[in-house]
PDB file of C-alpha atoms in Angstrom:
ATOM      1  CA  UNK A   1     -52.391  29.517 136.989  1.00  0.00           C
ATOM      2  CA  UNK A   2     -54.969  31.400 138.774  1.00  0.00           C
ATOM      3  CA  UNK A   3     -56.749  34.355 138.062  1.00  0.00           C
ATOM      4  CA  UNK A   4     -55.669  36.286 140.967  1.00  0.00           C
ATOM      5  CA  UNK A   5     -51.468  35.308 140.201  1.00  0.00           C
ATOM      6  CA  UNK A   6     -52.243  37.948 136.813  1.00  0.00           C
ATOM      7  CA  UNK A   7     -49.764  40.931 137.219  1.00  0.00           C
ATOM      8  CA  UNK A   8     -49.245  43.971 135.138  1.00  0.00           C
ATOM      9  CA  UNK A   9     -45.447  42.954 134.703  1.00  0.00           C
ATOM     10  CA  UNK A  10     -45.296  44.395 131.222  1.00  0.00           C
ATOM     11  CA  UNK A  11     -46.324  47.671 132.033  1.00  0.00           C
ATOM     12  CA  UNK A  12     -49.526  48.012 129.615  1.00  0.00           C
ATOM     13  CA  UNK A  13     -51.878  48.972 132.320  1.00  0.00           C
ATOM     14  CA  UNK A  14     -53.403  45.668 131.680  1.00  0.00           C
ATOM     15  CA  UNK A  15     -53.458  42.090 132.937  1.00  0.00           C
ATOM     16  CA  UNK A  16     -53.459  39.251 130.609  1.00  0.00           C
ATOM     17  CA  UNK A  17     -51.339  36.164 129.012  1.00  0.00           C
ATOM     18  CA  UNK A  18     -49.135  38.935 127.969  1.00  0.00           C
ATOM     19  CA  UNK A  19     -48.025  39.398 131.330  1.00  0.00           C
ATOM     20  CA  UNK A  20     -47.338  35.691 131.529  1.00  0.00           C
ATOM     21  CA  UNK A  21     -45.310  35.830 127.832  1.00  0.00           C
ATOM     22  CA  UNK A  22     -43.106  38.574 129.165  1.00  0.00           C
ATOM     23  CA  UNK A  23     -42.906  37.018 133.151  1.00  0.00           C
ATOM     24  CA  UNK A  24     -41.558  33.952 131.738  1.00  0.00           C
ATOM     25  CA  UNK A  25     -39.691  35.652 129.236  1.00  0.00           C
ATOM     26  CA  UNK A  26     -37.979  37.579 132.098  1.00  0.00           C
ATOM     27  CA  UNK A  27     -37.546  34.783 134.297  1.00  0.00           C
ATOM     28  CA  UNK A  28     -40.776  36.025 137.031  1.00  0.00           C
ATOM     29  CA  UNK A  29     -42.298  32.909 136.812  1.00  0.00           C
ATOM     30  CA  UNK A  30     -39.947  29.671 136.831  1.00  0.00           C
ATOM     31  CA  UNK A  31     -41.582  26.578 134.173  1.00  0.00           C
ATOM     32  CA  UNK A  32     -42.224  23.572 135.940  1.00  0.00           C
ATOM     33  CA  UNK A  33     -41.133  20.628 133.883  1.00  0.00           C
ATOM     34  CA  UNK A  34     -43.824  17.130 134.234  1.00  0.00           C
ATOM     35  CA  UNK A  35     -42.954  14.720 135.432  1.00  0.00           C
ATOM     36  CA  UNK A  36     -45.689  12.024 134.635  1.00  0.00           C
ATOM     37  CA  UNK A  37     -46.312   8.764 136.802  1.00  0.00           C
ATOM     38  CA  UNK A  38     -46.631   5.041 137.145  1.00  0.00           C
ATOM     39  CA  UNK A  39     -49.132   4.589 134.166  1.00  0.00           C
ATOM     40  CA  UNK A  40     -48.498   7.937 131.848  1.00  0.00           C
ATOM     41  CA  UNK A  41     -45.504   9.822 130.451  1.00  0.00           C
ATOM     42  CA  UNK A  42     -45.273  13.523 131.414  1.00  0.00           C
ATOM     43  CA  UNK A  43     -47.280  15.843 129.481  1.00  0.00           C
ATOM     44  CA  UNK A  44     -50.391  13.134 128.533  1.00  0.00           C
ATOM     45  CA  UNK A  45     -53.613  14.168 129.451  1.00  0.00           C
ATOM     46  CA  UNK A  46     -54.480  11.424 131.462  1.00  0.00           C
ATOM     47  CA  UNK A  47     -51.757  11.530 133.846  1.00  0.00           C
ATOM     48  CA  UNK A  48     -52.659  12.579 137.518  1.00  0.00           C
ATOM     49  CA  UNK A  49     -50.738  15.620 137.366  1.00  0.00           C
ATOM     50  CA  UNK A  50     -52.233  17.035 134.435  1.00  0.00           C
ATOM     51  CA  UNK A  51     -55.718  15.777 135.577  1.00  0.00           C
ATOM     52  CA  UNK A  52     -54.690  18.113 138.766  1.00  0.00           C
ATOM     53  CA  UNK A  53     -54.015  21.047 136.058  1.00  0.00           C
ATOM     54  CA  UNK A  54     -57.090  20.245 134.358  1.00  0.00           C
ATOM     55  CA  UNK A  55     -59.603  20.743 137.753  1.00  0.00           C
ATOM     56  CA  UNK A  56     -58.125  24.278 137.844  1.00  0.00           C
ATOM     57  CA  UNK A  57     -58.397  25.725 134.061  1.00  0.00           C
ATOM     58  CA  UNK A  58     -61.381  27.807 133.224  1.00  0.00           C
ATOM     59  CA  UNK A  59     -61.161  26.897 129.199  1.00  0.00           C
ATOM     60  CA  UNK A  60     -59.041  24.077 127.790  1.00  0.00           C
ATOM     61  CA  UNK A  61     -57.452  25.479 123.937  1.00  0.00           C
ATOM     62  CA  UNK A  62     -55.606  22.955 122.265  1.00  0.00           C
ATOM     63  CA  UNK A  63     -54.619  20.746 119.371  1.00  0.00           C
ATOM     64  CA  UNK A  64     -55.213  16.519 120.661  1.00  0.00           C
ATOM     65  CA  UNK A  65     -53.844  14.333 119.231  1.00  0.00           C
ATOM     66  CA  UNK A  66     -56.308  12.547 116.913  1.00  0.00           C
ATOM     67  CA  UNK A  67     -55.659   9.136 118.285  1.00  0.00           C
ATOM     68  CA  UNK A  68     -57.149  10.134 121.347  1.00  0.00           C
ATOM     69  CA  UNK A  69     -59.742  12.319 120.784  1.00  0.00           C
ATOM     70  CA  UNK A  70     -62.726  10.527 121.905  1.00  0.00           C
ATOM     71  CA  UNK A  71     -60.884   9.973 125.010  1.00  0.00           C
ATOM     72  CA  UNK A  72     -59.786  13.642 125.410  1.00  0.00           C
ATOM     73  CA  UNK A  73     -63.216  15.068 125.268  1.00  0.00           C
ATOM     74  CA  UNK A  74     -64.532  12.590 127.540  1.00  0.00           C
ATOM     75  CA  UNK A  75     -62.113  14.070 130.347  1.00  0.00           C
ATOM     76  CA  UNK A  76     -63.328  17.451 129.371  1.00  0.00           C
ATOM     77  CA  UNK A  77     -66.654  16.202 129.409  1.00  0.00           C
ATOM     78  CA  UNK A  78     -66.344  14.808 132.896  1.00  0.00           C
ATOM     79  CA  UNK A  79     -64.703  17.288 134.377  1.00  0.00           C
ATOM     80  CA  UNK A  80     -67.271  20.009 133.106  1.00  0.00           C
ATOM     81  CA  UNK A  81     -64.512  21.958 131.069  1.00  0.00           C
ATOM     82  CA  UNK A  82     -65.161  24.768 128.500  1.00  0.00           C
ATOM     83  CA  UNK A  83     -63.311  23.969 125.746  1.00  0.00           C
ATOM     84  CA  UNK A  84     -61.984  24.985 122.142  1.00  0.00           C
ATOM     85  CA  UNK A  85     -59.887  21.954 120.363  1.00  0.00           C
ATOM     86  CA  UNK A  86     -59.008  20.913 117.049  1.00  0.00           C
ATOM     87  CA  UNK A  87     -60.189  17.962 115.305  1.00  0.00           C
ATOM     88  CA  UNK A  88     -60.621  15.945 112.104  1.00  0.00           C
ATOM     89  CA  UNK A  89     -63.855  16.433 110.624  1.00  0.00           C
ATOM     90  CA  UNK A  90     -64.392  12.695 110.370  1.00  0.00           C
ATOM     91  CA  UNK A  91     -64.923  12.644 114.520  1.00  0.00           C
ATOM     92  CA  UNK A  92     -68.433  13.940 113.731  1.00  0.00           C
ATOM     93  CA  UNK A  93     -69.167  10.628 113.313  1.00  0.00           C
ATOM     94  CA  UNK A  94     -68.014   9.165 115.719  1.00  0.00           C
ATOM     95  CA  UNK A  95     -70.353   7.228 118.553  1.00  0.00           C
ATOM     96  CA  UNK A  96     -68.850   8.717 121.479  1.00  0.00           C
ATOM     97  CA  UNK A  97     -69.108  12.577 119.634  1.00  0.00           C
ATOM     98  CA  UNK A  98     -72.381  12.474 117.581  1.00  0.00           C
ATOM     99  CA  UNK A  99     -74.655  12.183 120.866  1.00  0.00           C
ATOM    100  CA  UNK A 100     -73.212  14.688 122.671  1.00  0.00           C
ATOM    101  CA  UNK A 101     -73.787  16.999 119.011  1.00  0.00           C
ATOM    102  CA  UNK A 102     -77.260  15.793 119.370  1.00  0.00           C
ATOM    103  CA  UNK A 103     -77.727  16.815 122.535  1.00  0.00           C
ATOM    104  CA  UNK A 104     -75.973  20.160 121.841  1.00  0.00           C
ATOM    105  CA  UNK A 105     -72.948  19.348 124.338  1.00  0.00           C
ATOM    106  CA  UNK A 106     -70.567  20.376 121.405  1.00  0.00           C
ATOM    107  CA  UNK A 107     -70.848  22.273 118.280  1.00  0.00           C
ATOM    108  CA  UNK A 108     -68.582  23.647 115.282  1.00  0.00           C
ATOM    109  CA  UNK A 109     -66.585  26.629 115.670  1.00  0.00           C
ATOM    110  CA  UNK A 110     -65.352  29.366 112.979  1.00  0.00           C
ATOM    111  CA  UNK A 111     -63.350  26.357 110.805  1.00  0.00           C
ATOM    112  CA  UNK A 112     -60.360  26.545 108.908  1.00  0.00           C
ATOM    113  CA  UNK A 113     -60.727  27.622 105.174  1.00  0.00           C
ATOM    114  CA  UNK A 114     -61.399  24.507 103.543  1.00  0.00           C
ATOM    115  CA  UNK A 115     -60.945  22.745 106.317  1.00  0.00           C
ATOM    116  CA  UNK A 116     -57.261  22.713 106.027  1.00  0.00           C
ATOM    117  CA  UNK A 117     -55.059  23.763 108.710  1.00  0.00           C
ATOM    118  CA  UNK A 118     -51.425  24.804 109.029  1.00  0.00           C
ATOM    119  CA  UNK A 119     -49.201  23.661 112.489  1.00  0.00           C
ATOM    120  CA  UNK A 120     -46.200  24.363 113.515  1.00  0.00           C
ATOM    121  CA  UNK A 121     -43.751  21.313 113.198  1.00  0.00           C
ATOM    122  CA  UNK A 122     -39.984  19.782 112.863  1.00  0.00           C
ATOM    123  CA  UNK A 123     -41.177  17.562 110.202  1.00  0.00           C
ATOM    124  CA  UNK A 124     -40.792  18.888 106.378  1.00  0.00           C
ATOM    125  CA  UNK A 125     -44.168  19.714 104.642  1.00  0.00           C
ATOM    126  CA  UNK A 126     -44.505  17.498 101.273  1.00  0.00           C
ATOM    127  CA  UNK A 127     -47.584  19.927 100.530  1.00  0.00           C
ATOM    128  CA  UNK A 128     -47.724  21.583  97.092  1.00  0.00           C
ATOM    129  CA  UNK A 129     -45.860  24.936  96.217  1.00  0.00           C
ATOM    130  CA  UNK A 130     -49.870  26.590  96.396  1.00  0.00           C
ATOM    131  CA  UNK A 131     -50.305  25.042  99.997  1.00  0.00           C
ATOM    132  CA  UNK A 132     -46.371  25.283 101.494  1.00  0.00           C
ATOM    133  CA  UNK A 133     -45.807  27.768 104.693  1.00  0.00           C
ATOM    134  CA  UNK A 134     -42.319  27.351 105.788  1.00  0.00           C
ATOM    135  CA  UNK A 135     -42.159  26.016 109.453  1.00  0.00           C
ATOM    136  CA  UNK A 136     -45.474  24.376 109.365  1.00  0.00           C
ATOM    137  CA  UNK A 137     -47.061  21.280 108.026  1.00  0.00           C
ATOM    138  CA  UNK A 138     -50.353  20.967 106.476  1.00  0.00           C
ATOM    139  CA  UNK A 139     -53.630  18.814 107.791  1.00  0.00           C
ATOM    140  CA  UNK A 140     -56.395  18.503 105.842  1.00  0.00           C
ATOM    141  CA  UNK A 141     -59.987  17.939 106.725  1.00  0.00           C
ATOM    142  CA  UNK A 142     -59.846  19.503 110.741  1.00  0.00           C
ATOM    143  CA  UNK A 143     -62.333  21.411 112.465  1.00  0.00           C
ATOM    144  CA  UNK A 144     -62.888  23.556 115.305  1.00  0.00           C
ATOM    145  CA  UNK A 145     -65.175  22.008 118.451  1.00  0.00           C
ATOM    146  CA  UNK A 146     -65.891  23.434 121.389  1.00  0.00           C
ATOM    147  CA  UNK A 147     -68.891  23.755 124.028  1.00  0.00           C
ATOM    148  CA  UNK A 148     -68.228  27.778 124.361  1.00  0.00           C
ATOM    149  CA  UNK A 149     -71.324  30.192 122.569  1.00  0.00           C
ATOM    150  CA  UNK A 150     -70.250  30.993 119.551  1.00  0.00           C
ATOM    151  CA  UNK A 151     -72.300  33.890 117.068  1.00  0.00           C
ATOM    152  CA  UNK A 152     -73.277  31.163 114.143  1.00  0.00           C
ATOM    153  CA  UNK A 153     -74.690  28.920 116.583  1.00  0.00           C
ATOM    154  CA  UNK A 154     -77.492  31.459 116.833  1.00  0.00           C
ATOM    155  CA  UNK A 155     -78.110  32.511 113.298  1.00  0.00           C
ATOM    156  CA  UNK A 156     -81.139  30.705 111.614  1.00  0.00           C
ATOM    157  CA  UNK A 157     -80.472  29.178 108.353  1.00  0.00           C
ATOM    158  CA  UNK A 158     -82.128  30.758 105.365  1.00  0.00           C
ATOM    159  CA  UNK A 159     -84.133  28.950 103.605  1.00  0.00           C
ATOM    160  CA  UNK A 160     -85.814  30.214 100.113  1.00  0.00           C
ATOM    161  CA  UNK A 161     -86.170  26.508  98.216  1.00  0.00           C
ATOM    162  CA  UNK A 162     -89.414  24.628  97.639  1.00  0.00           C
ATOM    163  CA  UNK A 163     -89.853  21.034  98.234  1.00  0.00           C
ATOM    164  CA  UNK A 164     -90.063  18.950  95.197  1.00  0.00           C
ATOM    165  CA  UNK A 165     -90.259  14.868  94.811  1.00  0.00           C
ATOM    166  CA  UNK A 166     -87.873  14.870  91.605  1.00  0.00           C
ATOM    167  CA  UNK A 167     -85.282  16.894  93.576  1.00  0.00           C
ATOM    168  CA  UNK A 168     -85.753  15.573  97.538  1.00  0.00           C
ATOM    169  CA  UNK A 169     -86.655  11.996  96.891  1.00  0.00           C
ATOM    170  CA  UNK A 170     -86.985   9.523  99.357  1.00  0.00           C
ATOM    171  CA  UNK A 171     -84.873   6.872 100.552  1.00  0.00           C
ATOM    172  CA  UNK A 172     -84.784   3.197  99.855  1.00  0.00           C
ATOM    173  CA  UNK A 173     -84.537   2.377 103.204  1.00  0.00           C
ATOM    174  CA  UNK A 174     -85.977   4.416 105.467  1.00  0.00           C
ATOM    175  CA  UNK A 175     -88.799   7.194 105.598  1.00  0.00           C
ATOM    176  CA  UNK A 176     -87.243  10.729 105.147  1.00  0.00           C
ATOM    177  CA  UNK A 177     -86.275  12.675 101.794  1.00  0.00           C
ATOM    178  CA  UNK A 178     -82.740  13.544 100.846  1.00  0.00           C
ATOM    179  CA  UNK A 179     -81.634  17.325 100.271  1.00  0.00           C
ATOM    180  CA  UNK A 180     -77.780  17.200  98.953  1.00  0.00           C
ATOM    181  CA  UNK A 181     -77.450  20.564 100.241  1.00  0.00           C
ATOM    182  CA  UNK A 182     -77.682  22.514 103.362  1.00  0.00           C
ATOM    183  CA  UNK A 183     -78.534  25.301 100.917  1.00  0.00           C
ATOM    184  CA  UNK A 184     -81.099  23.677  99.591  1.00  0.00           C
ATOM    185  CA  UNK A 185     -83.253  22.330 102.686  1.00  0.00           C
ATOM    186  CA  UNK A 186     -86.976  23.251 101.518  1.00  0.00           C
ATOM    187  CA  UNK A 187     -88.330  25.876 103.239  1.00  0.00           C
ATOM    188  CA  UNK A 188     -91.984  24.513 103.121  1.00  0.00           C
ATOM    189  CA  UNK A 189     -90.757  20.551 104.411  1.00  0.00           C
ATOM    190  CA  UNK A 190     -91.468  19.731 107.839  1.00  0.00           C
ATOM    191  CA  UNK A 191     -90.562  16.315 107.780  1.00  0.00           C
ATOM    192  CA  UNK A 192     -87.730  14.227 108.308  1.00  0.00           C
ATOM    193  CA  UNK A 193     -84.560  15.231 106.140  1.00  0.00           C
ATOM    194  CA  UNK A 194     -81.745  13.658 105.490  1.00  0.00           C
ATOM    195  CA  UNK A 195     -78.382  15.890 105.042  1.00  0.00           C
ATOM    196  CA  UNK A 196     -74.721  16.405 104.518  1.00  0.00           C
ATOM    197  CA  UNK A 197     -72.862  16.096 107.843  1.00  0.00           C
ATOM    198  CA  UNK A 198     -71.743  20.035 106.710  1.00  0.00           C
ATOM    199  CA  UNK A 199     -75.122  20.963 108.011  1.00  0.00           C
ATOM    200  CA  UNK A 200     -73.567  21.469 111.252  1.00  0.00           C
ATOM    201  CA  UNK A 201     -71.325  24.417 109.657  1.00  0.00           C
ATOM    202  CA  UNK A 202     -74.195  26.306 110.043  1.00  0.00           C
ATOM    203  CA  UNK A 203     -76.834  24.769 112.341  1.00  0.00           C
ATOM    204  CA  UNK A 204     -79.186  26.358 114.979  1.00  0.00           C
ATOM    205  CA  UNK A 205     -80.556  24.183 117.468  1.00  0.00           C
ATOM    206  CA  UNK A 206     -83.463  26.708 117.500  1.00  0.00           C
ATOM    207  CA  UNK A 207     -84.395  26.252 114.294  1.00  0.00           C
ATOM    208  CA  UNK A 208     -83.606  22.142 113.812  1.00  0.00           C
ATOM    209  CA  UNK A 209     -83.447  19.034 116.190  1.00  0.00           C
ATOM    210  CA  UNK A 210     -80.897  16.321 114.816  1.00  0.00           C
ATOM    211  CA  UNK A 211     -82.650  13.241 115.031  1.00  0.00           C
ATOM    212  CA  UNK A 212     -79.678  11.146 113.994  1.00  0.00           C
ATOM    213  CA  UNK A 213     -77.315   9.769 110.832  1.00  0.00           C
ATOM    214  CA  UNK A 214     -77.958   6.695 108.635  1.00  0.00           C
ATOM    215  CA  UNK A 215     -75.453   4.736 110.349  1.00  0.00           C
ATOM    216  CA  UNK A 216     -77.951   4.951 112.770  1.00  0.00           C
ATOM    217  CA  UNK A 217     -81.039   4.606 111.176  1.00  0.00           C
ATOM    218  CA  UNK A 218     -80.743   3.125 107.585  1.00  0.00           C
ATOM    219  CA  UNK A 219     -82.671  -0.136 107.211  1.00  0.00           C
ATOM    220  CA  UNK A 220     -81.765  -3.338 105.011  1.00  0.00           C
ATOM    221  CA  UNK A 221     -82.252  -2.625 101.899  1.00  0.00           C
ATOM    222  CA  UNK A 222     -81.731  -4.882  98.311  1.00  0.00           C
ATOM    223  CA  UNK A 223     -79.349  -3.649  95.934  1.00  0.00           C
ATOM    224  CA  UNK A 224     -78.654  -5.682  92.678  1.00  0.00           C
ATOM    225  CA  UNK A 225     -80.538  -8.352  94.330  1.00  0.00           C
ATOM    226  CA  UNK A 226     -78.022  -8.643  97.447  1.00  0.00           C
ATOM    227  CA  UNK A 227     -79.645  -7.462 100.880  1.00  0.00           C
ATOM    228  CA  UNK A 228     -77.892  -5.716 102.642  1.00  0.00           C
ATOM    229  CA  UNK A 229     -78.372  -6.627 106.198  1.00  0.00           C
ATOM    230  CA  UNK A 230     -76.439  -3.600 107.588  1.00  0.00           C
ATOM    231  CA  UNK A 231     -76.217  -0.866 105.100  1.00  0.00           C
ATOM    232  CA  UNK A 232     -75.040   2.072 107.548  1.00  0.00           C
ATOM    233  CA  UNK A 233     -75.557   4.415 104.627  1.00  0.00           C
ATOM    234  CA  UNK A 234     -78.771   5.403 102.938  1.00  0.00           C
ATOM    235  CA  UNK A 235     -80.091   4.689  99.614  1.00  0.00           C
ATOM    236  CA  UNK A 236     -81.925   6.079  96.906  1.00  0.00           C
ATOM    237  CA  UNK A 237     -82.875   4.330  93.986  1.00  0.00           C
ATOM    238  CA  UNK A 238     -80.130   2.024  94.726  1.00  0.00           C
ATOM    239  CA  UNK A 239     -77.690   4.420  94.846  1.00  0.00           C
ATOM    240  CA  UNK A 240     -75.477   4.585  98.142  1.00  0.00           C
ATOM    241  CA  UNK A 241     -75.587   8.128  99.375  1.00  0.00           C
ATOM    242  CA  UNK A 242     -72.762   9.773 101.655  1.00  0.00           C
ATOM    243  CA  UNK A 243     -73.058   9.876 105.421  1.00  0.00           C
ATOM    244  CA  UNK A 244     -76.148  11.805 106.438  1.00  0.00           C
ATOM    245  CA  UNK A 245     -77.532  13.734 109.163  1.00  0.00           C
ATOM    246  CA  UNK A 246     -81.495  13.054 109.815  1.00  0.00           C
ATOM    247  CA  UNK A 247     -83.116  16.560 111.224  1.00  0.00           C
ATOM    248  CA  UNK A 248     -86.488  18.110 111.193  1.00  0.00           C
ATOM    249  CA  UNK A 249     -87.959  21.523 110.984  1.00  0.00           C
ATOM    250  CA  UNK A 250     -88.971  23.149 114.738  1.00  0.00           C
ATOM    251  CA  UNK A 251     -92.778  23.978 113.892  1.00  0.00           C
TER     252      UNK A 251
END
């Protein structure tokens, strides 16, 4: 729907999608139901209908489905789209979303609490008593992404802790110290750091560059006398770490 179709139908001396709530409420404005074609149901992202919707939307809000989402943002991607979606945390990692976080093409938004999310669905929630809303199921570990400014994205990271070789020691197998907490990234380090992938919760391009993650950049290493050709994680003192992020201090 275009900008210029917004009417003050609800009598608020305002236009917005409260207009369009009560003008389809009041039957003003007629749903059209999808039809799909040849290749894709109706309703699926890819079809050439919704691709047709998609060249005229200012800002794409939505829920993906997970199965797709590499694929989804690489429409919004190509078709220059601001967006604001929901995904699982674990698409950080992926190779088709970390480089376009490195190159600051997406970022976090405001999470969920915990990281857990509530939807509304037909299927029963099997959550605990703590954790049941009726009418809605539970999904742990999601995220807000989007490409739109948001305030955090601008707020420096403060730092207070001092480097220290007992508590930031380096990795097997490669060149950069580990700091287990974005809390804890030394404010008098400018080297190459390797961090949890919750870094990005609160990350300010002005302040870091990401370099990379181990999966990228962690070398063979030998652990219990087995070399590992392909490690994809880092080490220290034989110990596999978690995924990490590899940044550096701005000077």
């Amino acid at each position: 729907m275009e900008v210029s179709e917004f009417k003050d139908w609800n009598g608020d001396q305002a236009e917005s999608w409260a207009d369009v709530e009560f003008a389809l409420e009041h039957g003003i404005y007629k749903p059209v139901p999808l039809e799909g074609d040849e290749k894709y149901c109706a309703g699926d992202f890819r079809s050439k209908e919704c691709l047709e919707l998609l060249k005229g939307a200012d800002v794409v809000v939505t829920n993906p489905p997970f199965s797709v989402f590499r694929e989804f943002v690489a429409t919004l991607i190509e078709y220059d789209k601001k967006f604001l979606i929901i995904g699982n945390k674990n698409a950080l990692t992926y190779k088709e979303i970390f480089p376009l976080i490195m190159q600051n093409k997406i970022w976090l938004g405001f999470g969920f609490r915990g990281m857990v999310g509530f939807f509304k669905s037909p299927y029963e929630d099997f959550a605990s008593a703590s954790e049941h809303k009726d009418g809605m199921i539970r999904n742990s570990g999601v995220h807000w992404f989007t490409n739109i400014e948001v305030a955090k994205f601008r707020e420096e990271i403060p730092l207070w802790e001092k480097y220290s070789p007992e508590k930031n020691p380096r990795y097997d197998n490669y060149d950069a110290i580990e700091v287990s907490k974005t809390a804890e990234i030394p404010v008098d380090y400018f080297g190459v750091m390797g961090v949890p992938i919750t870094f990005l919760d609160k990350y300010d391009p002005r302040q870091f560059d990401i370099l990379g993650n181990s999966e990228m950049f962690a070398e063979p290493v030998v652990v219990d006398g087995k070399l590992k050709k392909n490690p994809g994680r880092f080490y220290v003192n034989g110990k596999r770490m978690y995924d990490r992020l590899l940044i550096r201090r701005k000077q």
